[in-house]
Short mmCIF file of C-alpha atoms in Angstrom, two decimals:
data_model
loop_
_atom_site.label_atom_id
_atom_site.label_comp_id
_atom_site.label_asym_id
_atom_site.label_seq_id
_atom_site.Cartn_x
_atom_site.Cartn_y
_atom_site.Cartn_z
CA MET O 1 98.35 -252.28 50.64
CA PHE O 2 97.92 -255.89 52.59
CA LEU O 3 101.02 -257.85 53.61
CA GLU O 4 99.70 -260.67 55.98
CA PRO O 5 96.30 -260.22 57.67
CA GLN O 6 94.97 -261.59 61.02
CA GLU O 7 91.84 -260.88 62.05
CA THR O 8 88.54 -258.73 61.10
CA MET O 9 85.40 -258.95 63.01
CA PRO O 10 81.55 -257.85 61.87
CA GLN O 11 79.49 -255.32 63.06
CA THR O 12 79.22 -251.63 64.34
CA SER O 13 78.93 -249.21 66.72
CA VAL O 14 77.67 -246.58 67.33
CA VAL O 15 80.57 -244.42 67.96
CA PHE O 16 82.56 -246.05 65.22
CA SER O 17 80.02 -245.75 62.48
CA SER O 18 78.44 -242.25 63.57
CA ILE O 19 83.00 -240.95 63.39
CA LEU O 20 84.01 -242.58 60.11
CA GLY O 21 81.07 -243.29 58.42
CA PRO O 22 80.32 -246.92 55.93
CA SER O 23 83.45 -245.86 54.24
CA CYS O 24 86.19 -244.14 56.38
CA SER O 25 87.58 -242.55 52.97
CA GLY O 26 89.35 -239.08 54.05
CA GLN O 27 86.66 -237.88 51.67
CA VAL O 28 86.30 -233.99 52.67
CA GLN O 29 82.49 -233.97 53.34
CA PRO O 30 80.07 -231.26 51.62
CA GLY O 31 77.90 -228.63 54.11
CA MET O 32 81.38 -228.66 57.19
CA GLY O 33 83.24 -225.79 56.28
CA GLU O 34 86.80 -225.82 54.83
CA ARG O 35 89.90 -225.88 56.15
CA GLY O 36 91.39 -226.15 52.58
CA SER O 37 90.92 -228.73 50.20
CA GLY O 38 90.59 -229.72 46.89
CA ALA O 39 93.27 -230.04 45.02
CA GLY O 40 97.42 -229.41 45.28
CA SER O 41 98.76 -227.53 49.29
CA SER O 42 97.24 -225.47 51.61
CA GLY O 43 99.86 -224.09 54.20
CA ASP O 44 101.41 -227.31 55.74
CA LEU O 45 98.70 -229.93 54.26
CA VAL O 46 98.65 -230.93 51.19
CA PHE O 47 95.11 -232.74 49.30
CA GLN O 48 95.44 -234.98 46.47
CA GLU O 49 91.62 -235.44 44.46
CA GLY O 50 89.96 -233.71 47.29
CA ARG O 51 91.30 -235.95 50.13
CA LEU O 52 94.23 -235.22 52.73
CA ILE O 53 97.16 -237.60 52.63
CA SER O 54 100.33 -235.20 54.00
CA GLY O 55 101.11 -231.70 56.27
CA SER O 56 103.31 -231.21 59.20
CA LEU O 57 102.18 -231.98 63.08
CA GLU O 58 101.50 -228.48 63.44
CA ALA O 59 99.62 -227.91 60.64
CA LEU O 60 97.30 -231.54 61.24
CA MET O 61 96.29 -230.34 64.61
CA GLU O 62 95.46 -226.74 63.64
CA HIS O 63 93.08 -228.92 61.04
CA LEU O 64 91.21 -230.55 63.74
CA VAL O 65 90.20 -227.93 65.53
CA PRO O 66 87.05 -226.38 64.22
CA THR O 67 86.76 -222.37 63.66
CA VAL O 68 82.96 -220.65 63.59
CA ASP O 69 82.65 -221.55 59.88
CA TYR O 70 84.69 -224.81 59.92
CA TYR O 71 83.91 -229.14 61.59
CA PRO O 72 86.32 -231.48 60.38
CA ASP O 73 85.40 -234.36 58.48
CA ARG O 74 84.79 -237.22 61.28
CA THR O 75 86.71 -239.65 59.23
CA TYR O 76 90.24 -236.97 60.21
CA ILE O 77 89.14 -237.12 63.42
CA PHE O 78 89.53 -240.65 64.20
CA THR O 79 92.11 -240.66 62.17
CA PHE O 80 93.84 -238.75 63.57
CA LEU O 81 93.69 -239.38 66.68
CA LEU O 82 94.35 -242.36 66.81
CA SER O 83 97.07 -242.43 64.79
CA SER O 84 98.98 -238.60 66.58
CA ARG O 85 100.05 -241.53 69.64
CA VAL O 86 102.95 -242.00 67.29
CA PHE O 87 104.15 -239.30 67.75
CA ILE O 88 102.61 -237.38 70.70
CA PRO O 89 100.95 -238.02 73.53
CA PRO O 90 97.45 -237.54 73.98
CA HIS O 91 97.74 -235.45 76.96
CA ASP O 92 100.01 -232.97 75.02
CA LEU O 93 97.83 -233.15 71.94
CA LEU O 94 94.74 -232.13 74.08
CA ALA O 95 97.41 -229.19 75.68
CA ARG O 96 98.18 -227.62 72.05
CA VAL O 97 94.39 -227.93 70.89
CA GLY O 98 93.74 -225.86 74.66
CA GLN O 99 95.93 -223.41 72.88
CA ILE O 100 94.51 -223.16 69.95
CA CYS O 101 91.40 -223.00 71.01
CA LEU O 102 91.97 -220.42 73.16
CA GLU O 103 94.09 -217.98 70.18
CA GLN O 104 90.83 -218.20 68.36
CA ARG O 105 88.86 -217.57 71.43
CA GLN O 106 90.61 -214.34 71.81
CA GLN O 107 90.53 -212.97 68.59
CA LEU O 108 86.43 -213.48 68.64
CA GLU O 109 86.06 -211.94 71.97
CA THR O 110 88.62 -209.16 70.58
CA GLY O 111 85.23 -208.40 67.74
CA SER O 112 82.43 -208.04 71.09
CA GLU O 113 80.95 -210.92 68.36
CA LYS O 114 78.87 -213.32 70.52
CA ALA O 115 77.05 -215.16 68.57
CA LYS O 116 80.32 -216.48 66.82
CA LEU O 117 81.74 -216.87 70.00
CA LYS O 118 78.70 -219.00 71.24
CA SER O 119 78.36 -221.37 68.02
CA PHE O 120 82.79 -221.93 68.20
CA SER O 121 82.13 -222.89 72.14
CA ALA O 122 79.92 -225.13 70.84
CA LYS O 123 81.86 -226.94 68.28
CA ILE O 124 85.04 -227.13 70.20
CA VAL O 125 82.24 -229.05 73.03
CA GLN O 126 81.34 -231.51 70.28
CA LEU O 127 84.89 -231.99 69.22
CA LEU O 128 86.05 -233.33 72.88
CA LYS O 129 82.47 -235.12 72.88
CA GLU O 130 83.72 -236.96 70.06
CA TRP O 131 87.59 -237.06 71.38
CA THR O 132 85.87 -239.23 75.24
CA GLU O 133 83.15 -241.31 73.29
CA ALA O 134 86.01 -242.84 70.45
CA PHE O 135 88.91 -243.16 72.77
CA PRO O 136 87.64 -242.26 76.37
CA TYR O 137 90.85 -244.12 78.05
CA ASP O 138 93.20 -241.57 77.29
CA PHE O 139 91.29 -239.96 79.75
CA GLN O 140 92.65 -242.23 82.77
CA ASP O 141 95.90 -239.74 82.81
CA GLU O 142 95.62 -237.45 85.08
CA LYS O 143 97.00 -234.60 82.82
CA ALA O 144 94.95 -234.99 79.82
CA MET O 145 92.01 -235.04 82.34
CA ALA O 146 93.24 -231.66 83.94
CA GLU O 147 93.88 -230.74 80.46
CA LEU O 148 90.13 -231.38 79.46
CA LYS O 149 89.06 -229.74 82.34
CA ALA O 150 91.15 -226.21 81.83
CA ILE O 151 90.06 -226.02 78.10
CA THR O 152 85.81 -226.50 79.27
CA HIS O 153 85.89 -223.77 81.62
CA ARG O 154 87.25 -221.36 78.95
CA VAL O 155 84.23 -222.44 76.19
CA THR O 156 81.67 -222.20 78.83
CA GLN O 157 83.18 -218.41 79.81
CA CYS O 158 80.61 -216.74 77.49
CA ASP O 159 77.81 -219.65 78.43
CA GLU O 160 74.64 -218.04 80.60
CA GLU O 161 73.98 -220.24 83.60
CA ASN O 162 72.36 -223.60 82.15
CA GLY O 163 73.10 -222.87 78.64
CA THR O 164 73.52 -225.67 75.88
CA VAL O 165 77.04 -225.25 76.47
CA LYS O 166 77.01 -226.67 79.91
CA LYS O 167 74.58 -228.36 79.28
CA ALA O 168 76.60 -230.40 76.79
CA ILE O 169 79.67 -230.84 78.59
CA ALA O 170 78.14 -232.11 82.19
CA GLN O 171 76.63 -234.79 79.54
CA MET O 172 79.83 -235.51 78.03
CA THR O 173 82.15 -235.06 81.58
CA GLN O 174 79.07 -238.17 82.86
CA SER O 175 79.83 -240.10 79.91
CA LEU O 176 83.00 -240.15 80.23
CA LEU O 177 83.15 -240.76 84.01
CA LEU O 178 81.08 -243.79 83.37
CA SER O 179 83.30 -245.34 80.97
CA LEU O 180 86.66 -244.78 82.51
CA ALA O 181 84.54 -246.71 85.60
CA ALA O 182 83.50 -249.83 83.12
CA ARG O 183 87.58 -249.72 82.03
CA ASN O 184 88.67 -249.90 85.49
CA GLN O 185 86.26 -252.59 86.69
CA LEU O 186 87.70 -254.78 83.86
CA GLN O 187 90.69 -254.54 84.52
CA GLU O 188 90.33 -255.75 88.30
CA LEU O 189 88.47 -258.61 86.93
CA ARG O 190 91.83 -259.15 84.57
CA GLU O 191 93.70 -259.51 87.44
CA LYS O 192 91.60 -261.52 89.65
CA LEU O 193 91.89 -264.00 86.53
CA ARG O 194 94.97 -263.65 85.42
CA SER O 195 96.00 -267.48 87.03
CA PRO O 196 96.68 -269.82 84.78
CA ALA O 197 94.17 -271.85 86.76
CA MET O 198 91.55 -269.51 85.65
CA ASP O 199 93.37 -268.63 82.11
CA LYS O 200 93.49 -271.27 80.77
CA GLY O 201 93.30 -274.75 83.79
CA SER O 202 96.97 -276.41 84.60
CA VAL O 203 99.39 -277.32 82.66
CA LEU O 204 100.00 -281.14 82.97
CA LYS O 205 102.95 -282.74 82.74
CA ALA O 206 101.80 -286.32 82.97
CA LYS O 207 98.51 -288.37 81.51
CA PRO O 208 95.69 -287.67 84.11
CA PRO O 209 93.79 -290.73 85.38
CA ALA O 210 91.97 -292.42 82.38
CA THR O 211 88.27 -291.35 84.47
CA GLN O 212 89.40 -287.97 84.00
CA LYS O 213 86.18 -285.66 81.24
CA ASP O 214 87.11 -285.29 77.92
CA ILE O 215 85.83 -283.27 75.50
CA LEU O 216 82.80 -285.30 74.51
CA GLY O 217 81.89 -286.11 77.80
CA VAL O 218 81.40 -282.46 77.85
CA CYS O 219 79.46 -282.11 74.42
CA CYS O 220 79.93 -284.30 71.53
CA ASP O 221 77.86 -281.33 68.75
CA PRO O 222 80.51 -279.78 66.68
CA LEU O 223 78.42 -276.96 65.89
CA VAL O 224 77.38 -276.33 69.30
CA LEU O 225 81.06 -276.63 70.66
CA ALA O 226 81.89 -273.73 67.51
CA GLN O 227 79.23 -271.68 68.71
CA GLN O 228 80.81 -271.54 71.99
CA LEU O 229 84.14 -270.88 71.06
CA THR O 230 82.76 -267.78 68.96
CA HIS O 231 80.66 -267.01 71.87
CA ILE O 232 84.32 -266.61 74.02
CA GLU O 233 86.27 -265.18 70.75
CA LEU O 234 83.32 -261.88 71.10
CA GLU O 235 83.70 -262.19 74.54
CA ARG O 236 87.64 -261.25 74.44
CA VAL O 237 88.40 -259.91 71.15
CA SER O 238 85.43 -257.10 72.96
CA SER O 239 87.65 -255.90 75.39
CA ILE O 240 89.73 -254.51 72.62
CA HIS O 241 90.12 -251.01 71.51
CA PRO O 242 90.84 -249.29 68.50
CA GLU O 243 94.71 -247.43 71.42
CA ASP O 244 95.12 -250.87 71.90
CA LEU O 245 95.54 -251.85 68.11
CA MET O 246 97.74 -248.55 68.00
CA GLN O 247 100.18 -249.99 70.29
CA ILE O 248 101.50 -252.27 67.10
CA VAL O 249 102.87 -249.07 65.63
CA SER O 250 103.76 -247.22 68.64
CA HIS O 251 106.12 -250.06 69.91
CA MET O 252 107.42 -250.94 66.75
CA ASP O 253 108.49 -247.12 66.18
CA SER O 254 111.81 -245.89 67.76
CA ARG O 255 112.60 -243.58 65.44
CA ASP O 256 110.36 -240.72 66.62
CA LYS O 257 111.94 -238.64 69.37
CA HIS O 258 108.30 -237.28 70.67
CA ARG O 259 105.46 -240.48 69.74
CA CYS O 260 104.09 -242.17 73.00
CA ARG O 261 105.22 -244.54 73.89
CA GLY O 262 103.06 -247.70 74.86
CA ASP O 263 101.91 -248.87 78.01
CA LEU O 264 102.67 -251.89 79.25
CA THR O 265 98.93 -252.37 80.92
CA LYS O 266 97.14 -251.09 77.47
CA THR O 267 98.62 -254.77 75.02
CA TYR O 268 97.13 -256.74 78.22
CA SER O 269 93.68 -257.21 76.15
CA LEU O 270 96.18 -257.86 73.01
CA GLU O 271 98.39 -260.51 74.63
CA ALA O 272 95.25 -262.06 76.60
CA TYR O 273 93.69 -262.57 73.02
CA ASP O 274 96.67 -263.92 71.35
CA ASN O 275 97.25 -266.50 74.45
CA TRP O 276 93.30 -267.33 74.47
CA PHE O 277 94.25 -268.87 70.48
CA ASN O 278 97.21 -270.46 71.80
CA CYS O 279 95.65 -272.42 74.65
CA LEU O 280 92.97 -273.60 72.19
CA SER O 281 95.26 -275.11 70.06
CA MET O 282 97.52 -276.67 72.69
CA LEU O 283 93.53 -278.01 73.97
CA VAL O 284 93.20 -279.73 70.62
CA ALA O 285 96.27 -280.71 71.04
CA THR O 286 95.97 -282.68 74.17
CA GLU O 287 92.34 -284.21 73.84
CA VAL O 288 93.81 -285.85 71.07
CA CYS O 289 96.91 -287.26 72.82
CA ARG O 290 94.89 -288.42 75.53
CA VAL O 291 93.03 -291.07 74.04
CA VAL O 292 94.83 -294.60 74.98
CA LYS O 293 92.80 -296.14 72.38
CA LYS O 294 93.49 -295.53 68.37
CA LYS O 295 89.91 -296.04 67.84
CA HIS O 296 89.05 -292.88 70.19
CA ARG O 297 91.37 -290.73 69.12
CA THR O 298 90.57 -290.93 65.24
CA ARG O 299 86.86 -290.15 66.43
CA MET O 300 88.31 -287.55 68.40
CA LEU O 301 89.95 -285.65 65.51
CA GLU O 302 87.13 -286.34 63.36
CA PHE O 303 85.20 -284.34 65.28
CA PHE O 304 87.32 -281.60 65.59
CA ILE O 305 87.73 -280.77 61.99
CA ASP O 306 83.57 -281.13 61.80
CA VAL O 307 83.85 -278.51 65.07
CA ALA O 308 86.48 -276.61 62.74
CA ARG O 309 83.94 -276.89 59.24
CA GLU O 310 81.46 -274.81 61.64
CA CYS O 311 83.74 -272.43 63.32
CA PHE O 312 84.96 -271.61 59.11
CA ASN O 313 80.09 -271.81 58.65
CA ILE O 314 79.93 -269.33 61.35
CA GLY O 315 82.93 -266.71 60.00
CA ASN O 316 85.26 -267.73 63.29
CA PHE O 317 87.80 -267.69 61.59
CA ASN O 318 90.37 -267.05 64.97
CA SER O 319 89.33 -270.90 66.94
CA MET O 320 88.99 -272.77 63.42
CA MET O 321 93.10 -271.79 62.81
CA ALA O 322 93.87 -272.52 66.16
CA ILE O 323 92.18 -275.90 65.70
CA ILE O 324 93.75 -276.30 62.54
CA SER O 325 97.52 -276.01 64.57
CA GLY O 326 96.69 -277.73 67.15
CA MET O 327 96.20 -280.92 65.31
CA ASN O 328 99.73 -280.07 63.19
CA LEU O 329 100.96 -279.97 66.26
CA SER O 330 104.47 -282.61 65.82
CA PRO O 331 103.39 -284.60 68.98
CA VAL O 332 99.58 -284.69 67.07
CA ALA O 333 100.91 -285.10 63.32
CA ARG O 334 103.06 -287.72 63.71
CA LEU O 335 100.06 -290.16 64.52
CA LYS O 336 100.34 -292.29 61.31
CA LYS O 337 98.01 -294.87 62.39
CA THR O 338 95.35 -292.77 63.40
CA TRP O 339 95.22 -290.12 60.95
CA SER O 340 95.15 -293.06 58.25
CA LYS O 341 92.14 -294.32 59.71
CA VAL O 342 90.26 -290.59 59.70
CA LYS O 343 88.34 -289.47 56.44
CA THR O 344 90.22 -286.53 55.74
CA ALA O 345 88.99 -284.75 53.06
CA LYS O 346 86.93 -282.61 55.02
CA PHE O 347 90.62 -281.55 56.77
CA ASP O 348 91.75 -281.12 53.93
CA VAL O 349 89.69 -278.14 52.85
CA LEU O 350 90.20 -276.77 55.81
CA GLU O 351 93.74 -276.64 55.34
CA HIS O 352 93.11 -275.10 51.67
CA HIS O 353 91.42 -272.56 53.42
CA MET O 354 94.86 -271.81 56.04
CA ASP O 355 97.56 -272.02 53.14
CA PRO O 356 99.74 -269.62 53.62
CA SER O 357 101.00 -269.61 49.86
CA SER O 358 100.32 -265.99 48.60
CA ASN O 359 100.35 -264.78 51.49
CA PHE O 360 97.02 -266.27 52.07
CA CYS O 361 95.31 -265.95 49.17
CA ASN O 362 92.90 -268.40 50.06
CA TYR O 363 91.70 -266.72 53.52
CA ARG O 364 91.71 -263.32 52.71
CA THR O 365 88.99 -264.55 50.04
CA ALA O 366 86.76 -266.44 52.45
CA LEU O 367 87.39 -263.60 54.87
CA GLN O 368 86.18 -261.21 51.99
CA GLY O 369 82.97 -262.94 51.31
CA ALA O 370 81.94 -263.05 55.37
CA THR O 371 82.38 -259.67 55.24
CA GLN O 372 80.68 -258.51 51.87
CA ARG O 373 77.50 -261.45 54.17
CA SER O 374 78.07 -259.71 57.02
CA GLN O 375 77.53 -256.12 55.29
CA MET O 376 74.17 -257.25 53.95
CA ALA O 377 73.51 -259.63 57.36
CA ASN O 378 69.42 -259.63 58.20
CA SER O 379 70.70 -261.63 61.08
CA SER O 380 73.30 -261.50 64.08
CA ARG O 381 74.55 -264.43 63.18
CA GLU O 382 75.18 -263.72 59.37
CA LYS O 383 76.83 -260.69 61.01
CA ILE O 384 79.68 -262.91 62.26
CA VAL O 385 83.11 -262.50 61.32
CA ILE O 386 85.94 -263.27 63.08
CA PRO O 387 89.55 -262.78 61.79
CA VAL O 388 93.12 -265.28 62.31
CA PHE O 389 94.15 -262.44 64.61
CA ASN O 390 98.23 -263.05 64.25
CA LEU O 391 97.34 -262.34 60.81
CA PHE O 392 95.70 -259.17 61.33
CA VAL O 393 98.72 -257.41 63.59
CA LYS O 394 101.37 -258.74 61.25
CA ASP O 395 98.49 -257.03 58.18
CA ILE O 396 99.52 -253.29 60.90
CA TYR O 397 103.24 -254.10 60.99
CA PHE O 398 103.76 -254.81 57.64
CA LEU O 399 101.49 -251.83 56.38
CA HIS O 400 103.72 -249.90 59.51
CA LYS O 401 107.43 -251.03 58.04
CA ILE O 402 106.99 -250.77 54.63
CA HIS O 403 105.50 -247.17 54.73
CA THR O 404 107.25 -244.32 56.65
CA ASN O 405 105.92 -242.12 58.61
CA HIS O 406 107.39 -239.04 57.06
CA LEU O 407 108.18 -237.49 53.79
CA PRO O 408 111.17 -236.59 52.49
CA ASN O 409 109.74 -232.86 53.13
CA GLY O 410 109.22 -233.67 56.65
CA HIS O 411 105.52 -233.81 56.44
CA VAL O 412 103.35 -236.80 58.27
CA ASN O 413 102.47 -239.58 55.83
CA PHE O 414 98.85 -239.27 56.47
CA LYS O 415 98.10 -241.58 52.97
CA LYS O 416 99.95 -244.04 55.42
CA PHE O 417 97.75 -243.27 57.92
CA TRP O 418 94.63 -243.11 57.05
CA GLU O 419 94.88 -247.41 55.70
CA ILE O 420 96.18 -248.57 59.33
CA SER O 421 92.90 -246.05 60.84
CA ARG O 422 90.59 -247.77 57.71
CA GLN O 423 92.05 -251.52 58.72
CA ILE O 424 91.65 -251.23 62.54
CA HIS O 425 88.30 -249.28 62.06
CA GLU O 426 87.38 -252.24 60.31
CA PHE O 427 87.97 -254.70 63.19
CA MET O 428 86.29 -251.96 65.95
CA THR O 429 82.94 -252.52 63.89
CA TRP O 430 83.07 -256.19 64.46
CA THR O 431 83.94 -256.71 67.90
CA GLN O 432 80.48 -255.18 68.38
CA VAL O 433 78.68 -257.82 67.35
CA GLU O 434 76.63 -259.13 69.54
CA CYS O 435 76.71 -263.29 69.53
CA PRO O 436 73.71 -265.19 68.31
CA PHE O 437 74.29 -268.13 70.86
CA GLU O 438 72.78 -268.77 74.07
CA LYS O 439 75.87 -269.46 76.58
CA ASP O 440 76.62 -272.90 78.03
CA LYS O 441 78.67 -272.16 81.12
CA LYS O 442 79.38 -275.82 81.19
CA ILE O 443 80.87 -276.49 77.76
CA GLN O 444 82.77 -273.01 78.13
CA ASN O 445 84.33 -273.28 81.91
CA TYR O 446 85.28 -276.86 80.16
CA LEU O 447 87.00 -275.31 77.60
CA LEU O 448 88.77 -272.12 79.65
CA THR O 449 89.72 -274.09 82.34
CA ALA O 450 90.54 -278.26 81.01
CA PRO O 451 94.16 -279.25 81.94
CA ILE O 452 96.49 -278.94 78.78
CA TYR O 453 99.42 -281.43 78.40
CA SER O 454 103.01 -279.17 78.46
CA GLU O 455 105.02 -279.87 74.76
CA GLU O 456 106.68 -282.61 76.62
CA ALA O 457 103.65 -284.52 78.14
CA LEU O 458 102.33 -284.48 74.71
CA PHE O 459 105.67 -285.91 73.35
CA ILE O 460 105.64 -288.61 75.75
CA ALA O 461 101.62 -289.58 75.13
CA SER O 462 101.43 -289.45 71.54
CA PHE O 463 104.93 -291.99 71.90
CA GLU O 464 103.03 -293.93 74.08
CA SER O 465 100.47 -294.42 71.21
CA GLU O 466 102.23 -294.57 68.23
CA GLY O 467 106.22 -295.79 69.12
CA PRO O 468 108.97 -293.87 67.77
CA GLU O 469 109.65 -294.41 64.04
CA ASN O 470 113.36 -292.85 63.08
CA HIS O 471 115.96 -292.29 64.78
CA MET O 472 115.10 -289.38 65.80
CA GLU O 473 111.85 -290.23 67.71
CA LYS O 474 113.63 -292.40 69.39
CA ASP O 475 116.16 -290.30 70.62
CA SER O 476 113.69 -287.98 71.69
CA TRP O 477 111.59 -290.46 73.81
CA LYS O 478 114.96 -291.50 75.44
CA THR O 479 115.26 -288.25 76.35
CA LEU O 480 111.75 -287.87 77.35
CA ARG O 481 111.55 -290.75 80.01
CA LYS O 482 114.61 -289.86 81.59
#
């Protein structure tokens, strides 16, 4: 099931934990009523040992909508709302939910059963509440908001003035509007920060003056720097939402006619987080290559090895991998005279943890250990788990590519989407961890805005420190000097 992972993180948001529960298993929950469960099939839904594994899209949509004596499993609500956007845009799904609600409401009105009608209305509002809390940004779309208003208008027709249903709708609407307003403010802030100078520091094509401050002049304590990197990681990853991660699937899938085509603006948070990894790697390489004296370069390498080790101990695997990647870039890796003076035992241990063989088996074992620590944690520090993001994305990618969306009988392969949902839910709960380390603005400002070398400048600085040793390097050096 697991292919090429990358990230994962600790702690649980109130919304996601309440919807999915600890296991995200997809099992039918007792006391919720049933709409066909147990072994075998029920209409267009197929169950296996009480777990829904496939069904037609229409049957899955109907399974989402409550009845008088049935309310869907909350795990199912999250999984279907998340995965359905591969096949149908959220506003179209909401419209279909509205149609099913209307049909059921009309049947209840015909029977003149006011108590049942009120109970049904309350369940519909509860479903909408869970939808707006888990995926508020589905309602940025005017069509979705119009459908929401239409449904809530229908269900309040049987409710008296200031009734419980109307109050619940008012509270739900207010919370939704606050979430959307916060999202818009964040979007505006991102646009302001989108310039290269603010996002990653300027890119240098030549060495800066020797008097310019380096990372050791700002922070010489590996633990403190690892803590500040963790602060940045948690701050950036907290802006990623489950529907953003589902874009990984939506963007790749070209076979479903009605799939929800990915909105590029929704992937900005993913791209920004991925860019942070690249910028950190380049910053590490820059800090090493810009140092003139071999003794000081050795110290810089050993400092970053210690920072990476502290990141590992914290559970910040993403920063750890970025630092290792920076030290493995060719302009740094070729500095053999410098590396010969470095005590590399600790670096060898770090590289062992990030060995790509057997699908990053060592890393996954360490990640599993951090996850278990997080689950049993008594302090917020022990809850931190920040996985390698690109491996997490690859896991979702391969899980999607290896397993088809539809079975031969035309059913949606819901077993596949249970697993995708489980992994995304795990990631989302990790993003909710509150950073226990105090923010140091001076250090973070340096990490986020310090100038970094271009690839060419890195090689020039590297060759100036240790001259070319073979024909290929000599040719490269000759080209760069021109």
